[in-house]
PDB file of C-alpha atoms and ligand atoms in Angstrom:
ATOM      1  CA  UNK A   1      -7.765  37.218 -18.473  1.00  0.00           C
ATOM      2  CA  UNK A   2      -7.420  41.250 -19.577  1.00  0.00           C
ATOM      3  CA  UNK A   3      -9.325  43.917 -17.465  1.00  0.00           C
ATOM      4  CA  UNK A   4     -12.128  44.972 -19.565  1.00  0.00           C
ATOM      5  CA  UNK A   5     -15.425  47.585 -18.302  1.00  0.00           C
ATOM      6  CA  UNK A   6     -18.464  46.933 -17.771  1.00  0.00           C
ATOM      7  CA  UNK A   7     -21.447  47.303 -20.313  1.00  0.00           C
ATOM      8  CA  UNK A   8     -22.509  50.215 -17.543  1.00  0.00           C
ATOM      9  CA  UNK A   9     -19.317  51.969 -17.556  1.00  0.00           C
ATOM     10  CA  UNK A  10     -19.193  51.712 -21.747  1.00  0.00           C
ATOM     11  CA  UNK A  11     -22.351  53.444 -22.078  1.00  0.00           C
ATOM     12  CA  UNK A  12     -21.993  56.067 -19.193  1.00  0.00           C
ATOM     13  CA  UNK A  13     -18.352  57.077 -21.254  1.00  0.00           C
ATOM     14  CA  UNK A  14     -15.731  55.815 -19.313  1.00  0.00           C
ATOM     15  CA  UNK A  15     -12.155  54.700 -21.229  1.00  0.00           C
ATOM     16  CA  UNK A  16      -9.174  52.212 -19.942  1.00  0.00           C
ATOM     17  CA  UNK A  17      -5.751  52.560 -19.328  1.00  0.00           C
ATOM     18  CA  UNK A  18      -5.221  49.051 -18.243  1.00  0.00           C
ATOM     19  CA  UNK A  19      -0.995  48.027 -16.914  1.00  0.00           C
ATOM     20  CA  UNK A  20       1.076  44.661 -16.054  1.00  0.00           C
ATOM     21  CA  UNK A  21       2.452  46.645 -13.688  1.00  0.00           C
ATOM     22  CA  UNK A  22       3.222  50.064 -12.643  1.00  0.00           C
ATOM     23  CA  UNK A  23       4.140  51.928  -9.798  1.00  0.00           C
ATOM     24  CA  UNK A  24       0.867  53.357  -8.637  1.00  0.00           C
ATOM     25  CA  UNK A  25      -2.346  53.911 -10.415  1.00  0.00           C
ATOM     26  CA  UNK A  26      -3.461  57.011  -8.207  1.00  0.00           C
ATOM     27  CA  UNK A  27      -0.102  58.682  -9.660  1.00  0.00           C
ATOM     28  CA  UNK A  28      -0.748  57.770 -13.085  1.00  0.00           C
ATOM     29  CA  UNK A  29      -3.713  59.199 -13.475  1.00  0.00           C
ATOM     30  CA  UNK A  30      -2.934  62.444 -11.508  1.00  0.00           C
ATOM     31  CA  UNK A  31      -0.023  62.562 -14.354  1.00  0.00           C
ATOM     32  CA  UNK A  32      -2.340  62.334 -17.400  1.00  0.00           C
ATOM     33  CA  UNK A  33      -4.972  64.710 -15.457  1.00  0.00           C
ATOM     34  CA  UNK A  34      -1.894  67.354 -15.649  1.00  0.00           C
ATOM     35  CA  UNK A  35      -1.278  66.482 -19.374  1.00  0.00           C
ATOM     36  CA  UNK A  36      -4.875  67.087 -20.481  1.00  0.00           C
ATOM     37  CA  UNK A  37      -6.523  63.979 -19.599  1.00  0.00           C
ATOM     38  CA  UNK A  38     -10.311  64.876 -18.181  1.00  0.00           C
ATOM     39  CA  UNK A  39     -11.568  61.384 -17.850  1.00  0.00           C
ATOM     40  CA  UNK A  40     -14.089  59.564 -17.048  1.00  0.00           C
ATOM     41  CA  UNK A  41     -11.227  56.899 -17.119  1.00  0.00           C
ATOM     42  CA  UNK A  42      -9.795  53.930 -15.417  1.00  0.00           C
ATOM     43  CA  UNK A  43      -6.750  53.155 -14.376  1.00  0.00           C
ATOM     44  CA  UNK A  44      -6.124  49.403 -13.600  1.00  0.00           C
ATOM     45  CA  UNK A  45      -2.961  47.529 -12.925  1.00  0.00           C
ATOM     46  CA  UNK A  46      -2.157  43.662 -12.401  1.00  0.00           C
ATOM     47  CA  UNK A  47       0.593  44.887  -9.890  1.00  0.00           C
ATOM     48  CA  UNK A  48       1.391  48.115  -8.314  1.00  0.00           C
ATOM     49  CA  UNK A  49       4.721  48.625  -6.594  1.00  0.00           C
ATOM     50  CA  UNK A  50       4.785  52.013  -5.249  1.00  0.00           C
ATOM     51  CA  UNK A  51       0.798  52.087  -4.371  1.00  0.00           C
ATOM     52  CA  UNK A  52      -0.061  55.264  -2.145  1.00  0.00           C
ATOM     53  CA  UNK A  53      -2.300  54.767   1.012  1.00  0.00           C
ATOM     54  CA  UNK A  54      -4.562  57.004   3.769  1.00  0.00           C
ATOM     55  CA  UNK A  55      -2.252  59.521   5.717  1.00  0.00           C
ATOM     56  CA  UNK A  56       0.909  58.895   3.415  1.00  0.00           C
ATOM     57  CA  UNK A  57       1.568  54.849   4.163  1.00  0.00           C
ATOM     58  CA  UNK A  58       2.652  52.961   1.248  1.00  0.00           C
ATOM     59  CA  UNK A  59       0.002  50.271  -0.306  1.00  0.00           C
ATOM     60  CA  UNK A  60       1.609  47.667  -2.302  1.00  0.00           C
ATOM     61  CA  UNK A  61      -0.494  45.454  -4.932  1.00  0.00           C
ATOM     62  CA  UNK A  62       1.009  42.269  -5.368  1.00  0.00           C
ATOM     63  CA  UNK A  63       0.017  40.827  -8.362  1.00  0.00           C
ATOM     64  CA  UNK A  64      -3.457  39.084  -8.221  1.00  0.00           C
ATOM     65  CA  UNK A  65      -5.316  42.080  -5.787  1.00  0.00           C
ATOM     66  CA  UNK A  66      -6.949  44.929  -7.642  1.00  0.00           C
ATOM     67  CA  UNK A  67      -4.892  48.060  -7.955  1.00  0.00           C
ATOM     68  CA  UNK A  68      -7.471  50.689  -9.645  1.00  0.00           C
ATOM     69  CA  UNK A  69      -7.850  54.381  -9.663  1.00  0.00           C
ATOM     70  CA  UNK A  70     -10.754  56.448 -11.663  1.00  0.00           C
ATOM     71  CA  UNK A  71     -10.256  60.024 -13.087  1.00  0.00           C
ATOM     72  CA  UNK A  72     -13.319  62.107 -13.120  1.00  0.00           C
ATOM     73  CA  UNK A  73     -13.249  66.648 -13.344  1.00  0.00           C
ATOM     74  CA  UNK A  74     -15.505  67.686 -11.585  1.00  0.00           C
ATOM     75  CA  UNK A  75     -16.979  71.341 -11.199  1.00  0.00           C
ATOM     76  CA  UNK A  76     -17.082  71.436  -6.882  1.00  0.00           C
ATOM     77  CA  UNK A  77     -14.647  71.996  -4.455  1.00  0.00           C
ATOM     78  CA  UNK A  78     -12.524  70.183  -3.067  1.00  0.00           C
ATOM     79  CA  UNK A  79     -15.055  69.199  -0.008  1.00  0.00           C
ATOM     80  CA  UNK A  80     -17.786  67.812  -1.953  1.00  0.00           C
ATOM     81  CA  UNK A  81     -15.072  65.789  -4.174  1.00  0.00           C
ATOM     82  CA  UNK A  82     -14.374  64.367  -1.092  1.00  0.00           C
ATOM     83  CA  UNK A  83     -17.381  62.873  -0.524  1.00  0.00           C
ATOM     84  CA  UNK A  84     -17.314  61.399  -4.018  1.00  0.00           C
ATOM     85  CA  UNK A  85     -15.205  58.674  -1.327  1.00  0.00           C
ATOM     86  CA  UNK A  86     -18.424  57.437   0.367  1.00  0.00           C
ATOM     87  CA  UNK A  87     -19.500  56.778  -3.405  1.00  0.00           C
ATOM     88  CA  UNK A  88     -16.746  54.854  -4.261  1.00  0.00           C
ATOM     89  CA  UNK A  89     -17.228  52.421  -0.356  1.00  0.00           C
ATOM     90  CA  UNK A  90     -20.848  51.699  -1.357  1.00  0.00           C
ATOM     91  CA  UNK A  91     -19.738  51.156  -5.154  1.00  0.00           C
ATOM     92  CA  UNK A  92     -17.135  48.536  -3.647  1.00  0.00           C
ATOM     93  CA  UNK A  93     -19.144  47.121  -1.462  1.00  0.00           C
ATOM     94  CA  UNK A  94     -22.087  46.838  -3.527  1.00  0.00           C
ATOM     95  CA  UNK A  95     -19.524  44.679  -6.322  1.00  0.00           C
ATOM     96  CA  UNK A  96     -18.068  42.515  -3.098  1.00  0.00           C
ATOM     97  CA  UNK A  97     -21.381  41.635  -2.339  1.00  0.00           C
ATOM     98  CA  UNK A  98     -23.034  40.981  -5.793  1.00  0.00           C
ATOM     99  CA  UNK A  99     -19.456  38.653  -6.959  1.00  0.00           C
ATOM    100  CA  UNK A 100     -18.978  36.868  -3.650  1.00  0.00           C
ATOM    101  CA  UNK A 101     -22.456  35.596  -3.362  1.00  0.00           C
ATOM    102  CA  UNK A 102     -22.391  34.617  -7.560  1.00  0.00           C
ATOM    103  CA  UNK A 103     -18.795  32.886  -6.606  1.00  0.00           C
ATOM    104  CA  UNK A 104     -19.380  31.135  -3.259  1.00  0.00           C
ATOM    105  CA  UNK A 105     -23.314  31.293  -2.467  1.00  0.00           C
ATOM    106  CA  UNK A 106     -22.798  28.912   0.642  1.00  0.00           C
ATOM    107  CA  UNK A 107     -21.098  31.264   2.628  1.00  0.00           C
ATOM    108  CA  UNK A 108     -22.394  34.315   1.556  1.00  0.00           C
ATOM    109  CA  UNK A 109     -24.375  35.331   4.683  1.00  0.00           C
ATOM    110  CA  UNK A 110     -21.535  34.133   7.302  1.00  0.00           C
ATOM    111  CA  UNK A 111     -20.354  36.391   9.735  1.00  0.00           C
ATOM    112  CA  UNK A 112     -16.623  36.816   7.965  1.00  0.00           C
ATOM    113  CA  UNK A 113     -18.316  37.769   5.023  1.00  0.00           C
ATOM    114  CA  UNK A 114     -20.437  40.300   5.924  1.00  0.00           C
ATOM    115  CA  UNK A 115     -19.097  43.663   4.020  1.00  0.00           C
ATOM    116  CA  UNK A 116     -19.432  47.013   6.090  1.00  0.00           C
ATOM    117  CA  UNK A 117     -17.715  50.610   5.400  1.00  0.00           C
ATOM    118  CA  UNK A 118     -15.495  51.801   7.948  1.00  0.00           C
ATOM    119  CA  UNK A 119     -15.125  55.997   8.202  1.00  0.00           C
ATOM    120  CA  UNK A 120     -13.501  57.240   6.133  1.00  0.00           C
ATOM    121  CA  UNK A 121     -12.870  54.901   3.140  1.00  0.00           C
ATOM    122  CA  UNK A 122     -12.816  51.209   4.299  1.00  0.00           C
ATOM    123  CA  UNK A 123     -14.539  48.044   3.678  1.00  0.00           C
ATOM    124  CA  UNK A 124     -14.458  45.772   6.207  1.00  0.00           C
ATOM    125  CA  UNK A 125     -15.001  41.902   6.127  1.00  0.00           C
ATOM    126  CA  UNK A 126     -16.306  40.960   9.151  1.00  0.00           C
ATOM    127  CA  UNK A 127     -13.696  42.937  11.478  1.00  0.00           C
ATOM    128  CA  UNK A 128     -10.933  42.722   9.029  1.00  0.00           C
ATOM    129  CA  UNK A 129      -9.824  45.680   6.099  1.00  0.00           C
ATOM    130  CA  UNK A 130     -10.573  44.469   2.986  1.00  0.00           C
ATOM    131  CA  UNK A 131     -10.047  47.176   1.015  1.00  0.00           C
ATOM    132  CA  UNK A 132      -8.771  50.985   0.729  1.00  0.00           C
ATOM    133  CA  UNK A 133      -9.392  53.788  -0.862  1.00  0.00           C
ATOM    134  CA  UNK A 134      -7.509  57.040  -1.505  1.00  0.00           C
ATOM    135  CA  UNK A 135      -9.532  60.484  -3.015  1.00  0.00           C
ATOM    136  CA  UNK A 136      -6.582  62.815  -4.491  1.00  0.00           C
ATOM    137  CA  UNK A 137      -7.318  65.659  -6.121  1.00  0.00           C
ATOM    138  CA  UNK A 138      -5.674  68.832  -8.114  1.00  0.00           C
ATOM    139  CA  UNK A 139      -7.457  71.759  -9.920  1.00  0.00           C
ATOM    140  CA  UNK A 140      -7.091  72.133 -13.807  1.00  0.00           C
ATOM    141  CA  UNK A 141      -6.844  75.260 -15.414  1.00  0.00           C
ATOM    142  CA  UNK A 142     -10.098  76.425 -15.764  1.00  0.00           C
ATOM    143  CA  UNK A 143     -12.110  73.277 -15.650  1.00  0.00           C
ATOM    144  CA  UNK A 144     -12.752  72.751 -12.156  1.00  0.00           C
ATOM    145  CA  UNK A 145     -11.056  69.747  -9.965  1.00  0.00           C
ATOM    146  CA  UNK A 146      -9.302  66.524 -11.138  1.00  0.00           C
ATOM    147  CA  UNK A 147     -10.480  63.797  -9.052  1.00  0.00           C
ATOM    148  CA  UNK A 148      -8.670  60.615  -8.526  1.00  0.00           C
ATOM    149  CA  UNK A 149     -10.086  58.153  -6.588  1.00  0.00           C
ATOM    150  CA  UNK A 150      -7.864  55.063  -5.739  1.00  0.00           C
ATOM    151  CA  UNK A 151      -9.313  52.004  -4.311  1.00  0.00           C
ATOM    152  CA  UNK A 152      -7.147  48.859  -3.537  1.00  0.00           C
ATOM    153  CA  UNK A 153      -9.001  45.425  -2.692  1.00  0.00           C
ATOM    154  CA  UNK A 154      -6.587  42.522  -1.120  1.00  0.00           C
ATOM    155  CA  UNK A 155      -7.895  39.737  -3.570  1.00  0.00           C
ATOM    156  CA  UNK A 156      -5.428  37.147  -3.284  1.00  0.00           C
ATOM    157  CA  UNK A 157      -2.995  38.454  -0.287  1.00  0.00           C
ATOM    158  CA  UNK A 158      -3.351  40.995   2.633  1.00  0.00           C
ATOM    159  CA  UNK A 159      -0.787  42.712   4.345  1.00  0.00           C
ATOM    160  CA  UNK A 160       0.670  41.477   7.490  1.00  0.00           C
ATOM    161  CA  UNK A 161       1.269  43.428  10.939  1.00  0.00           C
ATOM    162  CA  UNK A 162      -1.446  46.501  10.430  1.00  0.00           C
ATOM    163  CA  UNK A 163      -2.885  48.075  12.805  1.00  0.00           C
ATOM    164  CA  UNK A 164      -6.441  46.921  11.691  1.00  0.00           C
ATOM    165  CA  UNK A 165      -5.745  43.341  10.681  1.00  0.00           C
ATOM    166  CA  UNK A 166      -6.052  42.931   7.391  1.00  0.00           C
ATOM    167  CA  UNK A 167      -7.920  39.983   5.157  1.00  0.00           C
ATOM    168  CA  UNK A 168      -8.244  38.778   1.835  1.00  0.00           C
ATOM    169  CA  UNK A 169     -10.793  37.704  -0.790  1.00  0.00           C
ATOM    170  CA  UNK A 170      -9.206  33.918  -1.435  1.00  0.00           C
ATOM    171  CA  UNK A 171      -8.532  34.002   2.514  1.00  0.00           C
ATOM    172  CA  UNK A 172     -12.211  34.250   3.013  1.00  0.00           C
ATOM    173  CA  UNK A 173     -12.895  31.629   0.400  1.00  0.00           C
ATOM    174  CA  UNK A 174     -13.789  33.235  -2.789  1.00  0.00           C
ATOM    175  CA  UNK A 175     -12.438  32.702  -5.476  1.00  0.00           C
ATOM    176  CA  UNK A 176     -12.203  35.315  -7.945  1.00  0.00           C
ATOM    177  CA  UNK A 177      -9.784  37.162 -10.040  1.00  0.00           C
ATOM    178  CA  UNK A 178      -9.050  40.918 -10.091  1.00  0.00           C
ATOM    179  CA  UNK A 179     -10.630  41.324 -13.425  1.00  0.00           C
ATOM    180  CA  UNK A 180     -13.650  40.164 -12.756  1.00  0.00           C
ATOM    181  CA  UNK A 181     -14.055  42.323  -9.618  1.00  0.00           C
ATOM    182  CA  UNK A 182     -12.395  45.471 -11.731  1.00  0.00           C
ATOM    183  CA  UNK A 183     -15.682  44.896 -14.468  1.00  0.00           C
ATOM    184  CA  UNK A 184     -18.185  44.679 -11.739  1.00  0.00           C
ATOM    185  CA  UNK A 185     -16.776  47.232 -10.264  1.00  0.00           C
ATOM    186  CA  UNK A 186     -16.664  49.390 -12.771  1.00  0.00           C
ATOM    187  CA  UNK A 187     -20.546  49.163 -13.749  1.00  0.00           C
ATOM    188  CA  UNK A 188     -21.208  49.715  -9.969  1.00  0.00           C
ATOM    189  CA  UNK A 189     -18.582  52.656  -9.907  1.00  0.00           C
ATOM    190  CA  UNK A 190     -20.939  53.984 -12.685  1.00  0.00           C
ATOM    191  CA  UNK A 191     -24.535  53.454 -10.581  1.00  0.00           C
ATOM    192  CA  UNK A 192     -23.138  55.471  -7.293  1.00  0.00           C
ATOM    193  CA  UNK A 193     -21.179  58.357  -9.200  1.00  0.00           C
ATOM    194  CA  UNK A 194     -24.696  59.078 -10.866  1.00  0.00           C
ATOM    195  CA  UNK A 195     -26.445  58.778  -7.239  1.00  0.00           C
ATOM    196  CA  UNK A 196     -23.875  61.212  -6.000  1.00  0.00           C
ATOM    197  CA  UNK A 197     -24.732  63.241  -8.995  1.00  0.00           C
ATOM    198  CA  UNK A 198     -21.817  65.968  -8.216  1.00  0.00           C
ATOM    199  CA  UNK A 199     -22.635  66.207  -4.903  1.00  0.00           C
ATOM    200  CA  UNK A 200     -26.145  66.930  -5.154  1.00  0.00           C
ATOM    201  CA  UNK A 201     -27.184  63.244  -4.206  1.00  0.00           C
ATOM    202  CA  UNK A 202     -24.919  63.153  -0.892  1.00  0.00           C
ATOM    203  CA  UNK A 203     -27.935  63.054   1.433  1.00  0.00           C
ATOM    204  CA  UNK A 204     -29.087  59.792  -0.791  1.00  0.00           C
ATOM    205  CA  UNK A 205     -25.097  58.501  -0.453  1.00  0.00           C
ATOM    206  CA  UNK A 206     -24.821  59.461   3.110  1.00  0.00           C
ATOM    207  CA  UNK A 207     -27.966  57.496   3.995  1.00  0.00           C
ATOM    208  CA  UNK A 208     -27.049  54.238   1.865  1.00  0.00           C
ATOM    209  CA  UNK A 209     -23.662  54.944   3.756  1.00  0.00           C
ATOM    210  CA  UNK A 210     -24.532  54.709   7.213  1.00  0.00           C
ATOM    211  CA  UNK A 211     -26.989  51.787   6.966  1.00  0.00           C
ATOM    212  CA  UNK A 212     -23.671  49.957   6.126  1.00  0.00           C
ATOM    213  CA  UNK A 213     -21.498  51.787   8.301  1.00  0.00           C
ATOM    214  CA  UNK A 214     -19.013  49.686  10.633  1.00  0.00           C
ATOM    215  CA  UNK A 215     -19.334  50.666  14.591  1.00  0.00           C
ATOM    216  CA  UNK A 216     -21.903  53.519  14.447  1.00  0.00           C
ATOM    217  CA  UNK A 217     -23.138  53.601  18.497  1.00  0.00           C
ATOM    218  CA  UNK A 218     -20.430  51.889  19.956  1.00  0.00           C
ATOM    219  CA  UNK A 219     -17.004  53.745  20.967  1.00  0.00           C
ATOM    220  CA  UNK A 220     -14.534  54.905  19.075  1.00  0.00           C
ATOM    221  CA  UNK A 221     -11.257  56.335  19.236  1.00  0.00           C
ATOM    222  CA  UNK A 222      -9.680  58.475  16.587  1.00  0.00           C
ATOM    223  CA  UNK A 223      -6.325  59.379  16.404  1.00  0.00           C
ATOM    224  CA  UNK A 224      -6.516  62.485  14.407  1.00  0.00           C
ATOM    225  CA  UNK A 225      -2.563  63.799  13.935  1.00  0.00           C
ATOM    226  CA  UNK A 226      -0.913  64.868  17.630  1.00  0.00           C
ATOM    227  CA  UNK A 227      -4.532  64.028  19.375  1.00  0.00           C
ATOM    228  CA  UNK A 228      -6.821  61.726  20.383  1.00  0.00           C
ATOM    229  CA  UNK A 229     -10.821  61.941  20.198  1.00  0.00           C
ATOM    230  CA  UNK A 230     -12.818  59.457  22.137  1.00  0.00           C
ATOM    231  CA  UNK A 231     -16.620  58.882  22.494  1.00  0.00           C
ATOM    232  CA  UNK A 232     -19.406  57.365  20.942  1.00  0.00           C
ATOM    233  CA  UNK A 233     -19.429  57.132  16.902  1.00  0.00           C
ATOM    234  CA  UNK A 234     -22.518  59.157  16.729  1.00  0.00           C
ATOM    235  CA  UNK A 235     -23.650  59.400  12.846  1.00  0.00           C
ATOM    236  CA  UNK A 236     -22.236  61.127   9.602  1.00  0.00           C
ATOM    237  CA  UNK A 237     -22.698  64.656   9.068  1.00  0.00           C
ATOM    238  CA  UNK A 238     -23.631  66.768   5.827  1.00  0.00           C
ATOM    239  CA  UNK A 239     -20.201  67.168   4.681  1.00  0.00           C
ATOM    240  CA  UNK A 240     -19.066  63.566   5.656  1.00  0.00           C
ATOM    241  CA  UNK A 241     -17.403  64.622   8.651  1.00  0.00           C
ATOM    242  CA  UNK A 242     -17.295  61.580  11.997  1.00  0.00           C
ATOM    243  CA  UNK A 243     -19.333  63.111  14.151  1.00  0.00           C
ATOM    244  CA  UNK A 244     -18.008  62.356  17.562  1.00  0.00           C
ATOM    245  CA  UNK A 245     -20.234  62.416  21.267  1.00  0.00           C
ATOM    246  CA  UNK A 246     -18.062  62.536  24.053  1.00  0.00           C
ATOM    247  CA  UNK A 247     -18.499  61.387  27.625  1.00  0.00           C
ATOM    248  CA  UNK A 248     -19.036  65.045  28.455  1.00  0.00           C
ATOM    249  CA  UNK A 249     -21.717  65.225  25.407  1.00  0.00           C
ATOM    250  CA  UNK A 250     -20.193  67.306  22.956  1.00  0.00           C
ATOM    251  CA  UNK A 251     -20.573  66.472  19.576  1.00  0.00           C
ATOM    252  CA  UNK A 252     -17.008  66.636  17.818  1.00  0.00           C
ATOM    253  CA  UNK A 253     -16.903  66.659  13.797  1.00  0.00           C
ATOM    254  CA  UNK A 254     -13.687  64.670  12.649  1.00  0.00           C
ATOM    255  CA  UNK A 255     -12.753  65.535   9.416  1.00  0.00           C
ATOM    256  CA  UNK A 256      -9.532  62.787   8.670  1.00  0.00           C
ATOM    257  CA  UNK A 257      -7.690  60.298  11.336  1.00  0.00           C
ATOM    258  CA  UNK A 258      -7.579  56.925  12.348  1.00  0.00           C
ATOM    259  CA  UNK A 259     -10.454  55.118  13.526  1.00  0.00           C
ATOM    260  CA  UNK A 260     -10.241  52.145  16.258  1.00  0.00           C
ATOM    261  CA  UNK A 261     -13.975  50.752  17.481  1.00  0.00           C
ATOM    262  CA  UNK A 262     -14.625  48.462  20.538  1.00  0.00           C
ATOM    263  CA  UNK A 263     -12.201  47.176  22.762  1.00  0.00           C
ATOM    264  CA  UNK A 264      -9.207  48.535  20.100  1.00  0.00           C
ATOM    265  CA  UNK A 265     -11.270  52.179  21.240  1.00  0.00           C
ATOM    266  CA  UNK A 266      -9.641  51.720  24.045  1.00  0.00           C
ATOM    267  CA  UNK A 267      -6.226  50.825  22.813  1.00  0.00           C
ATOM    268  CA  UNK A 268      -6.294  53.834  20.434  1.00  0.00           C
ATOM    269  CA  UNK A 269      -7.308  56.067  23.464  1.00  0.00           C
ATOM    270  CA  UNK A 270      -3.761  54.547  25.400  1.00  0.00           C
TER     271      UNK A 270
HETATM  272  C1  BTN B 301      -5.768  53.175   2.419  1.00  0.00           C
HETATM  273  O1  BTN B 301      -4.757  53.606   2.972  1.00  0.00           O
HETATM  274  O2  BTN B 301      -6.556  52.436   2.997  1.00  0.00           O
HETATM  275  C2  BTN B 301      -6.060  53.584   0.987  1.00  0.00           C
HETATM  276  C3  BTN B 301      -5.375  52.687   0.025  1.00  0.00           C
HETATM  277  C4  BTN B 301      -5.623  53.041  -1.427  1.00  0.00           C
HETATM  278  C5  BTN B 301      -4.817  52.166  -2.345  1.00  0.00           C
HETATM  279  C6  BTN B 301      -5.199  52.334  -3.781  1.00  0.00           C
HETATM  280  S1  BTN B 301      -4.577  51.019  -4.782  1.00  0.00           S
HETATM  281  C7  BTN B 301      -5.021  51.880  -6.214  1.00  0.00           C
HETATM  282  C8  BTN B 301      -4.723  53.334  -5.977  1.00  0.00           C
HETATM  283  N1  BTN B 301      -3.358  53.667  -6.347  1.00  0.00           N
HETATM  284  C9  BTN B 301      -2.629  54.039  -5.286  1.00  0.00           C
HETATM  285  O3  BTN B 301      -1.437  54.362  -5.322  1.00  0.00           O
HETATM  286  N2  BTN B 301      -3.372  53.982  -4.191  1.00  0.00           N
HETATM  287  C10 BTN B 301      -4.745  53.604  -4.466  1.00  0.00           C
END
């Protein structure tokens, strides 16, 4: 089966750059964006072998999980592109959610199976990662900001030995390919990005956001470069920023880092 868009994605604009294999799609399209490419495009591969993750840790795509990066320019700065990330969770989620229940309605409302987004850019399954994405972003000449935004979805493997385990599509018992995920994804890609609306829909993002965000209330640890914050995972802020409560009752905005909830709070506290 080829990766193909959805009839969403066709009409809002968007063009393909679709790959057997390549070494990462988030690279790719960052390379076209500095040749004159402006997008809206896709980037999708069957297998990516040098795939960039969160915080500079490598993200391999065997063949069989979805590998796919969108190029959009964008006239903001670089902090409200990066909310364009809480777009692309809720786009994700929104397509695991619609093709797991049309692929395996029996287990669609089972614990393992319920989707949630995990600050900054995760879906969970159940307590498991799913899926990750990566916003990069350079300024053209003149036209504003070249957005990338990378999202990687373990469809037929997940990684072994991560710090948040990890899980897969066909290990939760669906079974789809990537390129049926990549067109619903696409269509959905389309619905949010017009919802964010350049930023000016954030509120509207930020509130579909959080009523699907993972461990809001309970405590958290973030490890957030040389330090460690620890507290109560208190909401989402205007800009996207974790907002933090302490024991002391501060209220500490969190702007990138590692996220452990529940008893792993503790454990990312050590
Ligand atoms: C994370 O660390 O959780 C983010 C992972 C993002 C991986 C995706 S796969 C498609 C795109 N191309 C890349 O090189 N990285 C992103």
């Amino acid at each position: 089966m080829a990766f193909t868009l959805g009839p969403r994605a066709i009409s809002a604009g968007y063009r393909l750059a679709a790959f057997d294999h390549i070494g990462s799609t988030n690279a790719e399209a960052l390379s076209r964006a500095r040749d004159g490419e402006r997008g809206p495009m896709w980037f999708v591969t069957s297998e990516q072998t040098a795939g960039r993750g969160r915080r500079h840790r490598p993200w391999i795509a065997p063949r069989g999980n979805l590998a796919s990066s969108i190029l959009e320019t964008i006239d903001a700065s670089p902090a409200v592109a990066a909310t364009l990330g809480f777009a692309a969770g809720l786009a994700l989620e929104a397509a695991l959610k619609k093709i797991s229940i049309d692929a395996s309605p029996g287990s669609a409302g089972s614990d393992d199976m319920k989707f949630s987004l995990k600050w900054p850019n995760d879906v969970l399954a159940g307590q498991q990662k799913l899926a990750g994405i990566l916003l990069e972003a350079e300024a053209v000449a003149g036209e504003g900001l070249a957005v990338v935004v990378g999202i990687g979805t373990n469809v037929v493997a997940a990684p072994e030995g991560t710090p948040t385990p990890a899980t897969s599509l066909a290990a939760l018992g669906v079974d789809i390919g990537a390129e049926e995920l990549f067109t619903t994804l696409s269509d959905s890609w389309t619905e949010f990005r017009a919802i964010w609306d350049h930023g000016r829909g954030f509120g509207e993002i930020r509130r579909l956001w959080l009523e699907r965000a993972a461990g809001l209330g309970q405590p958290v640890a973030v490890h957030t470069g040389g330090s460690t914050v620890a507290g109560t995972f208190d909401t989402i802020d205007d800009t996207g920023c974790m907002m933090v409560r302490t024991s002391s009752g501060d209220r500490v905005p969190i702007s990138a880092g590692d996220v452990y909830f529940g008893s792993t709070a503790s454990v990312g506290a050590a």
